[in-house]
Short mmCIF file of C-alpha atoms in Angstrom, two decimals:
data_model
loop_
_atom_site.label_atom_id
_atom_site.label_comp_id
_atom_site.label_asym_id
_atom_site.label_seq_id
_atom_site.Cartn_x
_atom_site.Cartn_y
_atom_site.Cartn_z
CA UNK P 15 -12.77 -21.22 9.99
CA UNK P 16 -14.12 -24.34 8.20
CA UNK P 17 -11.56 -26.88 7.28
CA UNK P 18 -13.57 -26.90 3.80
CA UNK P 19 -13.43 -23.21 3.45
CA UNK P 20 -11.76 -21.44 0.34
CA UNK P 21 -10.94 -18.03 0.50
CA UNK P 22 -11.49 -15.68 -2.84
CA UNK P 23 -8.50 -13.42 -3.49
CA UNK P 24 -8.81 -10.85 -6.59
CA UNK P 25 -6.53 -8.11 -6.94
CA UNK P 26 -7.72 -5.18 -8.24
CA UNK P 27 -6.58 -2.31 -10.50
CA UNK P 28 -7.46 1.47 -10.61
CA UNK P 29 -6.60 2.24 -13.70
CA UNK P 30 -7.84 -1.40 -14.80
CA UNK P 31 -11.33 -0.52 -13.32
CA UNK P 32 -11.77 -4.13 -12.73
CA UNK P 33 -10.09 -7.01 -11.02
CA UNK P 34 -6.77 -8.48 -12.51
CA UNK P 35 -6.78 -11.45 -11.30
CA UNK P 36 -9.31 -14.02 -9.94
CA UNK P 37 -10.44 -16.89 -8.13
CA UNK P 38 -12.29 -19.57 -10.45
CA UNK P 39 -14.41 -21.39 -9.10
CA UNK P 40 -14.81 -23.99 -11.50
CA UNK P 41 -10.58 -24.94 -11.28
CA UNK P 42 -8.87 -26.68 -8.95
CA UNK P 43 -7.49 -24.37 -6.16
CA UNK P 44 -4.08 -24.64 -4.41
CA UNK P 45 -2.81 -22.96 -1.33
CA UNK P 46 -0.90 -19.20 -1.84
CA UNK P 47 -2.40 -19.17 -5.31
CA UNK P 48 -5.21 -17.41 -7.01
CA UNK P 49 -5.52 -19.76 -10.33
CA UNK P 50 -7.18 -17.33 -13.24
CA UNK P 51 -6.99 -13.85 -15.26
CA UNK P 52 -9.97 -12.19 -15.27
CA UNK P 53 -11.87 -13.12 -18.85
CA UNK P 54 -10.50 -11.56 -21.61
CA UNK P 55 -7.27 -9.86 -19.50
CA UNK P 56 -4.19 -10.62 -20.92
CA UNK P 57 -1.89 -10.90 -18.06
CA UNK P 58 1.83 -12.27 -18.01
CA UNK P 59 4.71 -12.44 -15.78
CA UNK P 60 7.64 -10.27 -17.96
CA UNK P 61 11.30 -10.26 -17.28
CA UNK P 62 13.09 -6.76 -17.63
CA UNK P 63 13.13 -6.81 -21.60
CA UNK P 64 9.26 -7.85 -21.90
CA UNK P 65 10.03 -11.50 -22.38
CA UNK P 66 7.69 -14.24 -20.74
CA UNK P 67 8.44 -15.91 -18.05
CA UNK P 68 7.19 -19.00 -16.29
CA UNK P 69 8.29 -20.04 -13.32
CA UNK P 70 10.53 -16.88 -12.34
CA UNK P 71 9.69 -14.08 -10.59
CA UNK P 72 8.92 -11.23 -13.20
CA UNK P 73 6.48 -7.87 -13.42
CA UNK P 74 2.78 -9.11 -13.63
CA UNK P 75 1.96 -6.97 -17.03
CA UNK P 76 -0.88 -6.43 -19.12
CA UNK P 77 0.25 -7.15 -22.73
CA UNK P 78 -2.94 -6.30 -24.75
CA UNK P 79 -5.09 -2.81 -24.10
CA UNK P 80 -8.73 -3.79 -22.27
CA UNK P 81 -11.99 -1.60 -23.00
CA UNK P 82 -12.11 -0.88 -19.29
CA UNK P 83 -8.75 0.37 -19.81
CA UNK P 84 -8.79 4.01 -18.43
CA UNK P 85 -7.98 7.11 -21.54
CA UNK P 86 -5.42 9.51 -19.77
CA UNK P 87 -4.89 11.37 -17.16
CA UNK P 88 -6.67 14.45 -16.34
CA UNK P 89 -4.83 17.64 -17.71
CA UNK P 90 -2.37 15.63 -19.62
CA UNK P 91 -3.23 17.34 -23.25
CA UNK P 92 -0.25 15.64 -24.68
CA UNK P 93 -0.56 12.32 -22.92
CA UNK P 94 3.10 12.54 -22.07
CA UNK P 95 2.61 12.46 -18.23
CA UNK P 96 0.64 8.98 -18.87
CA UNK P 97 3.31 7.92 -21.25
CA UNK P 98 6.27 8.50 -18.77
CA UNK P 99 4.14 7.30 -15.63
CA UNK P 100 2.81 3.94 -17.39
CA UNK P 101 4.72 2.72 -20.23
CA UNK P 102 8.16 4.50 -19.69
CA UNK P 103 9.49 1.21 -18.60
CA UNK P 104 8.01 -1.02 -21.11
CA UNK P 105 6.75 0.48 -24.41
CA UNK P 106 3.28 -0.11 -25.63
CA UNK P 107 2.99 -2.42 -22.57
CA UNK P 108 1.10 -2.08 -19.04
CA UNK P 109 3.17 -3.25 -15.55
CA UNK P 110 0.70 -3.89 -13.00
CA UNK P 111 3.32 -2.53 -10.23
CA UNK P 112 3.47 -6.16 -8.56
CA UNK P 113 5.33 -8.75 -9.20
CA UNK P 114 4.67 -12.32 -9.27
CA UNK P 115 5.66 -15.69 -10.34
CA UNK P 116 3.87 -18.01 -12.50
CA UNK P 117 3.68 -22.01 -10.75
CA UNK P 118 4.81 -23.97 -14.15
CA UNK P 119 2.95 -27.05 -12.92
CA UNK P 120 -0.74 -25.98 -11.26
CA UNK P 121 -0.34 -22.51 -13.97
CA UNK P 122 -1.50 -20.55 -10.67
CA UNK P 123 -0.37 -17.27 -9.76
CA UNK P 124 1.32 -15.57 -7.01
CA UNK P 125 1.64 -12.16 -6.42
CA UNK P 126 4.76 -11.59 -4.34
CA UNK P 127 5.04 -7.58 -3.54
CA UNK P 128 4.99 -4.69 -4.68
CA UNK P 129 7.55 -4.02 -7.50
CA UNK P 130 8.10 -0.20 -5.72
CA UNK P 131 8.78 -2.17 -2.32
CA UNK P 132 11.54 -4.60 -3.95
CA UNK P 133 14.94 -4.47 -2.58
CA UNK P 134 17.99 -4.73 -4.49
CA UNK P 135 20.98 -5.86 -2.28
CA UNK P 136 24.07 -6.72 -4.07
CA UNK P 137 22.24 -7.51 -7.27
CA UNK P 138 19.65 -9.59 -5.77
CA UNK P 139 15.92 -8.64 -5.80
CA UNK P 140 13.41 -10.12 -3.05
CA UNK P 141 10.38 -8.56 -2.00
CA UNK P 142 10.60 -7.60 1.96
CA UNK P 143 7.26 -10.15 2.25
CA UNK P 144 9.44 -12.50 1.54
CA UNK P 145 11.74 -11.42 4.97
CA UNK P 146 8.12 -10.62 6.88
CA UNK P 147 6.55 -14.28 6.53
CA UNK P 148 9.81 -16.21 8.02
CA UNK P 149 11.04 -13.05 10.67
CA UNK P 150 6.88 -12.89 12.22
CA UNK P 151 6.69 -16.51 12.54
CA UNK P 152 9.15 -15.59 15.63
CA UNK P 153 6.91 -16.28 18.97
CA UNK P 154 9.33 -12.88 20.59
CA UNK P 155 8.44 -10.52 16.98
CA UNK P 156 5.17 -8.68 16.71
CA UNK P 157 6.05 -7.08 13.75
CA UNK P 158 8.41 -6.43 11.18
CA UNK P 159 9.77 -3.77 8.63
CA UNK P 160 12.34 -4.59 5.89
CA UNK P 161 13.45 -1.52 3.83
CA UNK P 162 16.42 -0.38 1.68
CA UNK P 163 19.22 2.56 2.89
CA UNK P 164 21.82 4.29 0.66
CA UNK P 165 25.14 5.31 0.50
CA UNK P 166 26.43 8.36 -1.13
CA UNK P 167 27.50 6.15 -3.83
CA UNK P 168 23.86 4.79 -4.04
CA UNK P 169 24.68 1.16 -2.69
CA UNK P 170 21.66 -0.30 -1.43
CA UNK P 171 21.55 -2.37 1.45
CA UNK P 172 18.75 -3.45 3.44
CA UNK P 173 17.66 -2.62 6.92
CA UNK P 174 15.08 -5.10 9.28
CA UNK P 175 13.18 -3.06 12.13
CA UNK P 176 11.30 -5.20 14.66
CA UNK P 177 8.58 -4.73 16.96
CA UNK P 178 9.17 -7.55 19.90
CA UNK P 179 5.70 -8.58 21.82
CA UNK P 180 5.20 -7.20 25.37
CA UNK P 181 7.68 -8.82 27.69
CA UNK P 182 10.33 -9.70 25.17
CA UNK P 183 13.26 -7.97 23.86
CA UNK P 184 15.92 -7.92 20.82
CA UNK P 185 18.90 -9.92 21.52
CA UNK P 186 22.00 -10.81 20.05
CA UNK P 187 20.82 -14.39 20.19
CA UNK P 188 17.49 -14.21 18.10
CA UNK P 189 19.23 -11.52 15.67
CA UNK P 190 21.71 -14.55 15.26
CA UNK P 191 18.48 -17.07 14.68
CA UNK P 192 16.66 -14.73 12.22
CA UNK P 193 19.46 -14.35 10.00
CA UNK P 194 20.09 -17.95 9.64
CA UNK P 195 16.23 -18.62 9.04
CA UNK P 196 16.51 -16.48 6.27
CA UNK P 197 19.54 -17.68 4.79
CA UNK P 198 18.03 -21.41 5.12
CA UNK P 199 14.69 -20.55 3.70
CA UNK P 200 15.44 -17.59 1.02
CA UNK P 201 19.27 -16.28 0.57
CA UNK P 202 22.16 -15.26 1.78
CA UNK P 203 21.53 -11.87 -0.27
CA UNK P 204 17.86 -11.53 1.79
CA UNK P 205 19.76 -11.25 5.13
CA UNK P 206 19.67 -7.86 6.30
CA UNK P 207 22.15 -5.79 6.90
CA UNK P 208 21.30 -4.18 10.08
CA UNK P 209 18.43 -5.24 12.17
CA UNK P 210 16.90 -2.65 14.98
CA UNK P 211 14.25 -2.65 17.19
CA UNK P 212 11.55 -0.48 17.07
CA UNK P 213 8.81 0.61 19.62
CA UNK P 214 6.24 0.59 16.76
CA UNK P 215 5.57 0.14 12.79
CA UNK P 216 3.93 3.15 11.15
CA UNK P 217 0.95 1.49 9.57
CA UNK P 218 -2.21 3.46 7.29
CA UNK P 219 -5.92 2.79 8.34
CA UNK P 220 -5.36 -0.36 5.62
CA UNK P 221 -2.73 -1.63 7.40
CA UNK P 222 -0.51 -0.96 4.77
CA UNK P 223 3.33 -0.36 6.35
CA UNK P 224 4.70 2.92 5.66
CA UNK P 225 8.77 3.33 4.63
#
């Protein structure tokens, strides 16, 4: 790859029928960022009560109705079944289903995961990307699976399965190092509760991990 080389990253939206986000051109680009909303999408970062935030990570929403915006959904006379799918969580407002953070000083955007894939241990919410980009940069882990486990009292706690390259296995001693990279670089709450080794990750044709 060319040293000069920017990469174009747009997230797209089904029910958008368009891209949400964008890479402009025409503004300065910085690393892990895609710096614009797509003209005329109104796109925010939202904390749990619809407030905007800056600088925290919050639901990426869509805070004003687009005409690409799709009707309903198929069958649903009503339009209860779009109601309680879309806008049960926020009224008369849009989550995207990721969330993201907002970089107060370059105003770029990064999408962090999946707000269905966030993990809630002890009252802290991280995205299991977050766990994947420190526990894969491991020369012994080929790759990695962070999801969440209940008890019958519904406490969460999270679960790390790893895949180890050919000729290397899970030890007590690189268990011991991954937990302190993650408390170093993310938490104390990210570190996993139980981590297992696996023979394989369950992935889709788009690579996308299945839990």
């Amino acid at each position: 790859m060319k040293i000069d080389y920017e990469k174009l990253n747009a997230p797209a939206l089904t029910e958008l029928n368009q891209v949400s986000l964008l890479t402009e051109t025409s503004l300065p680009a910085y690393r892990g960022e895609i710096n614009a909303a797509c003209l005329g999408t109104s796109i925010e970062v939202i904390d749990p009560k619809g407030n905007s935030l800056i600088g925290e990570v919050g639901d990426l929403a869509l805070m004003k109705p687009l005409p690409s915006f799709f009707l309903g959904i198929w069958n649903d006379v009503d339009g209860s079944i779009c109601r309680k799918k879309y806008f049960s969580k926020y009224p008369e407002i849009f989550a995207l289903g990721d969330c993201g953070i907002i970089n107060p000083v370059t105003k770029g955007w990064i999408v962090c995961y999946r707000s269905d894939e966030a993990l809630n241990r002890k009252g802290y919410r991280f995205g299991p990307s977050e766990v994947y980009s420190i526990v894969e940069t491991f020369p012994e882990v080929w790759d990695s699976l962070c999801v969440s486990k209940y008890t019958k009292n519904m406490e969460e706690y999270a679960i790390l399965f790893i895949k180890m390259k050919e000729g290397y296995s899970c030890s007590e001693v690189l268990t011991t190092k991954i937990r302190q990279a993650i408390e170093k670089l993310l938490s104390i709450q990210c570190i996993p509760d139980l981590i297992i080794e696996v023979q394989d990750i369950p992935v889709c044709k788009l690579l996308f991990k299945f839990f």
